[in-house]
Amino acid sequence: MPKNHYKVADARLTDASNLTSKILSIVKRDSNPKDLGFFSSSTTLSNKITVASSVDGVGTKSRIFKYFGDYSNLGHDIVNHCVNDILPSGAKPLIFLDYLAFSSINEVDILRVVEGISEACQYVGCSLAGGETAQMTDIYESGDLEIVGFMMGLIEEKKRPKLNTIRSGDLVVGIPSNGLHTNGYTLVRKIFNIEKNQDVLNSLVPGTRFSLGEMLTSPHKSYFHLLWDSLEHIKSIAHITGGGIPGNAGRSIPDDFKVVVNTKAWEIPNLFRFIKDFGKVTETEMYNVFNMGLGMLVIIDSSKKDLILDLNDEMKVVGHIEKRMPREAKVVLKRN
């Protein structure tokens, strides 16, 4: 019978959300960043220059690489995650800085991570401006690696989100992910008991030609080149990360609207089906933890449908915008 693998998962998600709200209330007291709570915050430096900034980490995904995969993928992970966080603000990547912390780890693996970071920065025209490494033997276990990145980008005015133009009837377009990206790995490691059963990483994912290890170590996809030239035609973007569609889609719209997503509008990738079936995970938990095959949601006027769908033949209309009544959820998943 399907079950919730985190007995306190819902409480943890609620606690995390409450903590974020409290942090934002502190930050707003003494600083002037705009868009706090969006996927990145923006700061005006002068009349002509506004920047967006974001900081994030790869979480426990790095633990998979103890047993499987090319460490350079983790470098791509952290850069691409940050790229996708500043993109909804209409920002072009400018500089990136990294922070790597560990107890003891193979020097070659660290260098592979940095090589991946460098490659990913070059791909989006971003300068790798610096970084920090910290060895903390009493904090991390041997082989553990904490990877955190900070990115700043220049916002182009015409590419900013147009939240004030969002209306009922606007379309929600889903852009495919290429796997878990950088979220959900704590649950996956628990389901497959990876620390005690590394052989499972060599198992083929049903319906694919790839092993579980290959799919779990695939790097977070960057959407910069796909969307940058079309941002003028896009009203808003949601980067689907921790919290899945329910936890992220609502961040991209005003409070008086809601996102209605039809979960039958796209094919759920085999990897997520495998995780759900193997772990007997409830559908609700799957959507609250994983991106379920959609790495981004793009909100557009219906008149822009063909223009946006022509960017990639795997993009699909997966929902629409409706007016939201007080106390209604900002994100509604329809499973019919």
Short mmCIF file of N, CA and C in Angstrom, two decimals, residues 211-314:
data_model
loop_
_atom_site.label_atom_id
_atom_site.label_comp_id
_atom_site.label_asym_id
_atom_site.label_seq_id
_atom_site.Cartn_x
_atom_site.Cartn_y
_atom_site.Cartn_z
N SER A 211 20.73 2.94 -16.55
CA SER A 211 20.73 2.44 -15.18
C SER A 211 20.20 3.51 -14.23
N LEU A 212 19.82 3.08 -13.04
CA LEU A 212 19.37 4.02 -12.02
C LEU A 212 20.48 5.02 -11.71
N GLY A 213 21.71 4.55 -11.62
CA GLY A 213 22.83 5.44 -11.34
C GLY A 213 23.01 6.50 -12.40
N GLU A 214 22.90 6.10 -13.66
CA GLU A 214 23.04 7.07 -14.76
C GLU A 214 21.97 8.15 -14.68
N MET A 215 20.76 7.75 -14.37
CA MET A 215 19.66 8.71 -14.36
C MET A 215 19.72 9.61 -13.13
N LEU A 216 20.18 9.07 -12.00
CA LEU A 216 20.26 9.88 -10.79
C LEU A 216 21.42 10.87 -10.82
N THR A 217 22.44 10.58 -11.61
CA THR A 217 23.60 11.49 -11.67
C THR A 217 23.58 12.40 -12.89
N SER A 218 22.50 12.36 -13.66
CA SER A 218 22.37 13.26 -14.80
C SER A 218 22.29 14.70 -14.30
N PRO A 219 23.01 15.64 -14.91
CA PRO A 219 23.04 17.01 -14.38
C PRO A 219 21.76 17.79 -14.63
N HIS A 220 21.49 18.69 -13.73
CA HIS A 220 20.37 19.63 -13.80
C HIS A 220 20.40 20.34 -15.16
N LYS A 221 19.29 20.34 -15.85
CA LYS A 221 19.24 20.95 -17.18
C LYS A 221 19.20 22.48 -17.08
N SER A 222 19.93 23.15 -17.96
CA SER A 222 19.88 24.61 -18.06
C SER A 222 18.87 25.00 -19.13
N TYR A 223 18.00 25.96 -18.81
CA TYR A 223 16.99 26.42 -19.76
C TYR A 223 17.32 27.79 -20.35
N PHE A 224 18.52 28.27 -20.08
CA PHE A 224 18.88 29.63 -20.50
C PHE A 224 18.79 29.82 -22.01
N HIS A 225 19.50 29.00 -22.76
CA HIS A 225 19.53 29.19 -24.22
C HIS A 225 18.18 28.90 -24.86
N LEU A 226 17.40 28.02 -24.27
CA LEU A 226 16.07 27.72 -24.81
C LEU A 226 15.14 28.92 -24.71
N LEU A 227 15.20 29.66 -23.60
CA LEU A 227 14.19 30.67 -23.32
C LEU A 227 14.65 32.12 -23.46
N TRP A 228 15.95 32.38 -23.39
CA TRP A 228 16.42 33.76 -23.29
C TRP A 228 15.87 34.67 -24.38
N ASP A 229 15.93 34.26 -25.62
CA ASP A 229 15.50 35.13 -26.72
C ASP A 229 13.99 35.31 -26.79
N SER A 230 13.24 34.54 -26.00
CA SER A 230 11.78 34.62 -26.05
C SER A 230 11.16 35.19 -24.79
N LEU A 231 11.99 35.67 -23.86
CA LEU A 231 11.45 36.14 -22.58
C LEU A 231 10.49 37.31 -22.74
N GLU A 232 10.66 38.10 -23.80
CA GLU A 232 9.74 39.23 -24.01
C GLU A 232 8.30 38.75 -24.19
N HIS A 233 8.12 37.52 -24.63
CA HIS A 233 6.78 36.98 -24.90
C HIS A 233 6.24 36.14 -23.75
N ILE A 234 6.99 36.08 -22.65
CA ILE A 234 6.62 35.24 -21.51
C ILE A 234 6.25 36.13 -20.32
N LYS A 235 5.13 35.82 -19.68
CA LYS A 235 4.69 36.62 -18.54
C LYS A 235 5.42 36.27 -17.24
N SER A 236 5.63 34.99 -17.02
CA SER A 236 6.29 34.57 -15.80
C SER A 236 6.81 33.14 -15.95
N ILE A 237 7.76 32.78 -15.09
CA ILE A 237 8.38 31.45 -15.14
C ILE A 237 8.49 30.91 -13.72
N ALA A 238 8.23 29.62 -13.57
CA ALA A 238 8.44 28.93 -12.30
C ALA A 238 9.48 27.84 -12.50
N HIS A 239 10.54 27.89 -11.71
CA HIS A 239 11.57 26.85 -11.71
C HIS A 239 11.11 25.77 -10.73
N ILE A 240 10.88 24.56 -11.21
CA ILE A 240 10.32 23.50 -10.37
C ILE A 240 11.46 22.76 -9.66
N THR A 241 11.64 23.11 -8.39
CA THR A 241 12.73 22.53 -7.60
C THR A 241 12.15 21.86 -6.36
N GLY A 242 12.77 22.08 -5.18
CA GLY A 242 12.27 21.46 -3.97
C GLY A 242 10.84 21.89 -3.66
N GLY A 243 9.97 20.93 -3.38
CA GLY A 243 8.56 21.22 -3.19
C GLY A 243 7.73 20.92 -4.41
N GLY A 244 8.40 20.58 -5.52
CA GLY A 244 7.69 20.18 -6.73
C GLY A 244 6.82 21.28 -7.30
N ILE A 245 5.86 20.89 -8.12
CA ILE A 245 4.94 21.85 -8.73
C ILE A 245 4.12 22.58 -7.67
N PRO A 246 3.55 21.88 -6.66
CA PRO A 246 2.76 22.59 -5.65
C PRO A 246 3.56 23.65 -4.89
N GLY A 247 4.85 23.41 -4.68
CA GLY A 247 5.65 24.32 -3.89
C GLY A 247 6.29 25.46 -4.66
N ASN A 248 6.21 25.43 -5.99
CA ASN A 248 6.91 26.44 -6.79
C ASN A 248 6.05 27.20 -7.78
N ALA A 249 5.03 26.57 -8.33
CA ALA A 249 4.23 27.24 -9.36
C ALA A 249 3.58 28.51 -8.84
N GLY A 250 3.13 28.49 -7.59
CA GLY A 250 2.46 29.65 -7.03
C GLY A 250 3.36 30.84 -6.79
N ARG A 251 4.67 30.62 -6.76
CA ARG A 251 5.62 31.72 -6.53
C ARG A 251 5.72 32.63 -7.74
N SER A 252 5.20 32.19 -8.88
CA SER A 252 5.39 32.91 -10.14
C SER A 252 4.19 33.77 -10.52
N ILE A 253 3.17 33.83 -9.65
CA ILE A 253 1.96 34.58 -9.99
C ILE A 253 1.51 35.44 -8.81
N PRO A 254 0.69 36.48 -9.09
CA PRO A 254 0.14 37.30 -8.01
C PRO A 254 -0.80 36.48 -7.12
N ASP A 255 -1.03 36.96 -5.91
CA ASP A 255 -1.82 36.21 -4.94
C ASP A 255 -3.29 36.06 -5.32
N ASP A 256 -3.79 36.91 -6.21
CA ASP A 256 -5.21 36.80 -6.56
C ASP A 256 -5.45 35.87 -7.75
N PHE A 257 -4.44 35.08 -8.12
CA PHE A 257 -4.60 34.07 -9.17
C PHE A 257 -4.09 32.73 -8.68
N LYS A 258 -4.50 31.68 -9.38
CA LYS A 258 -4.02 30.33 -9.07
C LYS A 258 -3.62 29.62 -10.36
N VAL A 259 -2.70 28.69 -10.21
CA VAL A 259 -2.25 27.86 -11.33
C VAL A 259 -3.00 26.54 -11.27
N VAL A 260 -3.66 26.18 -12.34
CA VAL A 260 -4.37 24.90 -12.43
C VAL A 260 -3.59 24.02 -13.40
N VAL A 261 -3.07 22.91 -12.90
CA VAL A 261 -2.23 22.01 -13.70
C VAL A 261 -2.93 20.67 -13.88
N ASN A 262 -3.01 20.23 -15.12
CA ASN A 262 -3.58 18.92 -15.45
C ASN A 262 -2.45 17.90 -15.51
N THR A 263 -2.37 17.02 -14.54
CA THR A 263 -1.25 16.08 -14.46
C THR A 263 -1.32 14.99 -15.51
N LYS A 264 -2.39 14.95 -16.28
CA LYS A 264 -2.49 13.99 -17.38
C LYS A 264 -2.03 14.59 -18.70
N ALA A 265 -1.58 15.86 -18.66
CA ALA A 265 -1.22 16.56 -19.89
C ALA A 265 0.16 16.19 -20.40
N TRP A 266 0.96 15.53 -19.58
CA TRP A 266 2.29 15.10 -20.02
C TRP A 266 2.55 13.69 -19.50
N GLU A 267 3.47 13.02 -20.16
CA GLU A 267 3.83 11.66 -19.78
C GLU A 267 4.84 11.70 -18.63
N ILE A 268 4.48 11.08 -17.52
CA ILE A 268 5.40 11.03 -16.39
C ILE A 268 6.57 10.13 -16.76
N PRO A 269 7.81 10.61 -16.68
CA PRO A 269 8.97 9.80 -17.07
C PRO A 269 9.09 8.52 -16.25
N ASN A 270 9.69 7.51 -16.89
CA ASN A 270 9.80 6.19 -16.27
C ASN A 270 10.56 6.22 -14.95
N LEU A 271 11.53 7.11 -14.81
CA LEU A 271 12.29 7.18 -13.57
C LEU A 271 11.37 7.45 -12.38
N PHE A 272 10.44 8.38 -12.54
CA PHE A 272 9.54 8.72 -11.44
C PHE A 272 8.55 7.59 -11.17
N ARG A 273 8.12 6.90 -12.21
CA ARG A 273 7.24 5.74 -12.02
C ARG A 273 7.97 4.65 -11.24
N PHE A 274 9.25 4.45 -11.57
CA PHE A 274 10.05 3.44 -10.90
C PHE A 274 10.19 3.78 -9.41
N ILE A 275 10.49 5.03 -9.12
CA ILE A 275 10.62 5.46 -7.73
C ILE A 275 9.31 5.25 -6.98
N LYS A 276 8.21 5.64 -7.60
CA LYS A 276 6.90 5.52 -6.96
C LYS A 276 6.55 4.06 -6.69
N ASP A 277 6.74 3.20 -7.69
CA ASP A 277 6.36 1.80 -7.55
C ASP A 277 7.30 1.05 -6.60
N PHE A 278 8.60 1.26 -6.74
CA PHE A 278 9.57 0.56 -5.91
C PHE A 278 9.40 0.94 -4.44
N GLY A 279 9.19 2.22 -4.20
CA GLY A 279 9.08 2.70 -2.83
C GLY A 279 7.68 2.76 -2.28
N LYS A 280 6.69 2.41 -3.13
CA LYS A 280 5.28 2.49 -2.72
C LYS A 280 4.97 3.88 -2.14
N VAL A 281 5.36 4.88 -2.89
CA VAL A 281 5.20 6.27 -2.48
C VAL A 281 3.84 6.78 -2.93
N THR A 282 3.18 7.55 -2.09
CA THR A 282 1.89 8.12 -2.47
C THR A 282 2.07 9.13 -3.60
N GLU A 283 1.03 9.30 -4.38
CA GLU A 283 1.09 10.26 -5.48
C GLU A 283 1.27 11.68 -4.94
N THR A 284 0.61 11.98 -3.84
CA THR A 284 0.74 13.32 -3.25
C THR A 284 2.18 13.61 -2.87
N GLU A 285 2.85 12.64 -2.23
CA GLU A 285 4.24 12.86 -1.85
C GLU A 285 5.14 12.99 -3.07
N MET A 286 4.86 12.21 -4.12
CA MET A 286 5.67 12.31 -5.33
C MET A 286 5.64 13.74 -5.87
N TYR A 287 4.46 14.33 -5.95
CA TYR A 287 4.34 15.68 -6.51
C TYR A 287 4.90 16.74 -5.56
N ASN A 288 4.90 16.46 -4.26
CA ASN A 288 5.43 17.43 -3.29
C ASN A 288 6.95 17.39 -3.18
N VAL A 289 7.57 16.32 -3.67
CA VAL A 289 9.02 16.16 -3.55
C VAL A 289 9.73 16.35 -4.88
N PHE A 290 9.18 15.77 -5.96
CA PHE A 290 9.87 15.71 -7.25
C PHE A 290 9.25 16.65 -8.28
N ASN A 291 10.03 16.94 -9.33
CA ASN A 291 9.49 17.78 -10.42
C ASN A 291 8.56 17.00 -11.34
N MET A 292 8.57 15.68 -11.25
CA MET A 292 7.67 14.80 -12.00
C MET A 292 7.78 14.97 -13.51
N GLY A 293 8.95 15.38 -13.97
CA GLY A 293 9.19 15.47 -15.41
C GLY A 293 9.11 16.85 -16.00
N LEU A 294 8.78 17.85 -15.17
CA LEU A 294 8.72 19.24 -15.66
C LEU A 294 9.71 20.09 -14.87
N GLY A 295 10.71 20.63 -15.55
CA GLY A 295 11.72 21.43 -14.88
C GLY A 295 11.35 22.89 -14.77
N MET A 296 10.46 23.34 -15.66
CA MET A 296 9.99 24.73 -15.62
C MET A 296 8.56 24.81 -16.11
N LEU A 297 7.84 25.79 -15.57
CA LEU A 297 6.51 26.15 -16.06
C LEU A 297 6.58 27.59 -16.55
N VAL A 298 6.04 27.81 -17.73
CA VAL A 298 6.07 29.13 -18.36
C VAL A 298 4.64 29.62 -18.54
N ILE A 299 4.35 30.82 -18.11
CA ILE A 299 3.01 31.40 -18.22
C ILE A 299 2.99 32.39 -19.38
N ILE A 300 2.05 32.17 -20.30
CA ILE A 300 1.98 32.99 -21.51
C ILE A 300 0.54 33.36 -21.82
N ASP A 301 0.37 34.41 -22.60
CA ASP A 301 -0.94 34.71 -23.19
C ASP A 301 -1.24 33.64 -24.23
N SER A 302 -2.50 33.29 -24.36
CA SER A 302 -2.87 32.23 -25.30
C SER A 302 -2.46 32.55 -26.73
N SER A 303 -2.34 33.84 -27.06
CA SER A 303 -1.94 34.23 -28.41
C SER A 303 -0.48 33.88 -28.72
N LYS A 304 0.31 33.60 -27.68
CA LYS A 304 1.73 33.26 -27.86
C LYS A 304 1.96 31.75 -27.87
N LYS A 305 0.91 30.98 -27.85
CA LYS A 305 1.03 29.52 -27.71
C LYS A 305 1.94 28.92 -28.77
N ASP A 306 1.66 29.16 -30.03
CA ASP A 306 2.45 28.54 -31.10
C ASP A 306 3.90 29.01 -31.08
N LEU A 307 4.10 30.28 -30.81
CA LEU A 307 5.46 30.83 -30.78
C LEU A 307 6.31 30.13 -29.73
N ILE A 308 5.74 29.91 -28.55
CA ILE A 308 6.50 29.29 -27.46
C ILE A 308 6.64 27.79 -27.67
N LEU A 309 5.59 27.12 -28.10
CA LEU A 309 5.68 25.67 -28.30
C LEU A 309 6.65 25.31 -29.41
N ASP A 310 6.86 26.22 -30.35
CA ASP A 310 7.81 25.96 -31.44
C ASP A 310 9.27 25.96 -30.96
N LEU A 311 9.51 26.42 -29.74
CA LEU A 311 10.88 26.43 -29.22
C LEU A 311 11.43 25.03 -29.00
N ASN A 312 10.53 24.10 -28.67
CA ASN A 312 10.94 22.73 -28.37
C ASN A 312 9.74 21.82 -28.54
N ASP A 313 9.90 20.76 -29.31
CA ASP A 313 8.75 19.91 -29.61
C ASP A 313 8.30 19.06 -28.42
N GLU A 314 9.04 19.11 -27.30
CA GLU A 314 8.62 18.37 -26.11
C GLU A 314 7.86 19.26 -25.12
#
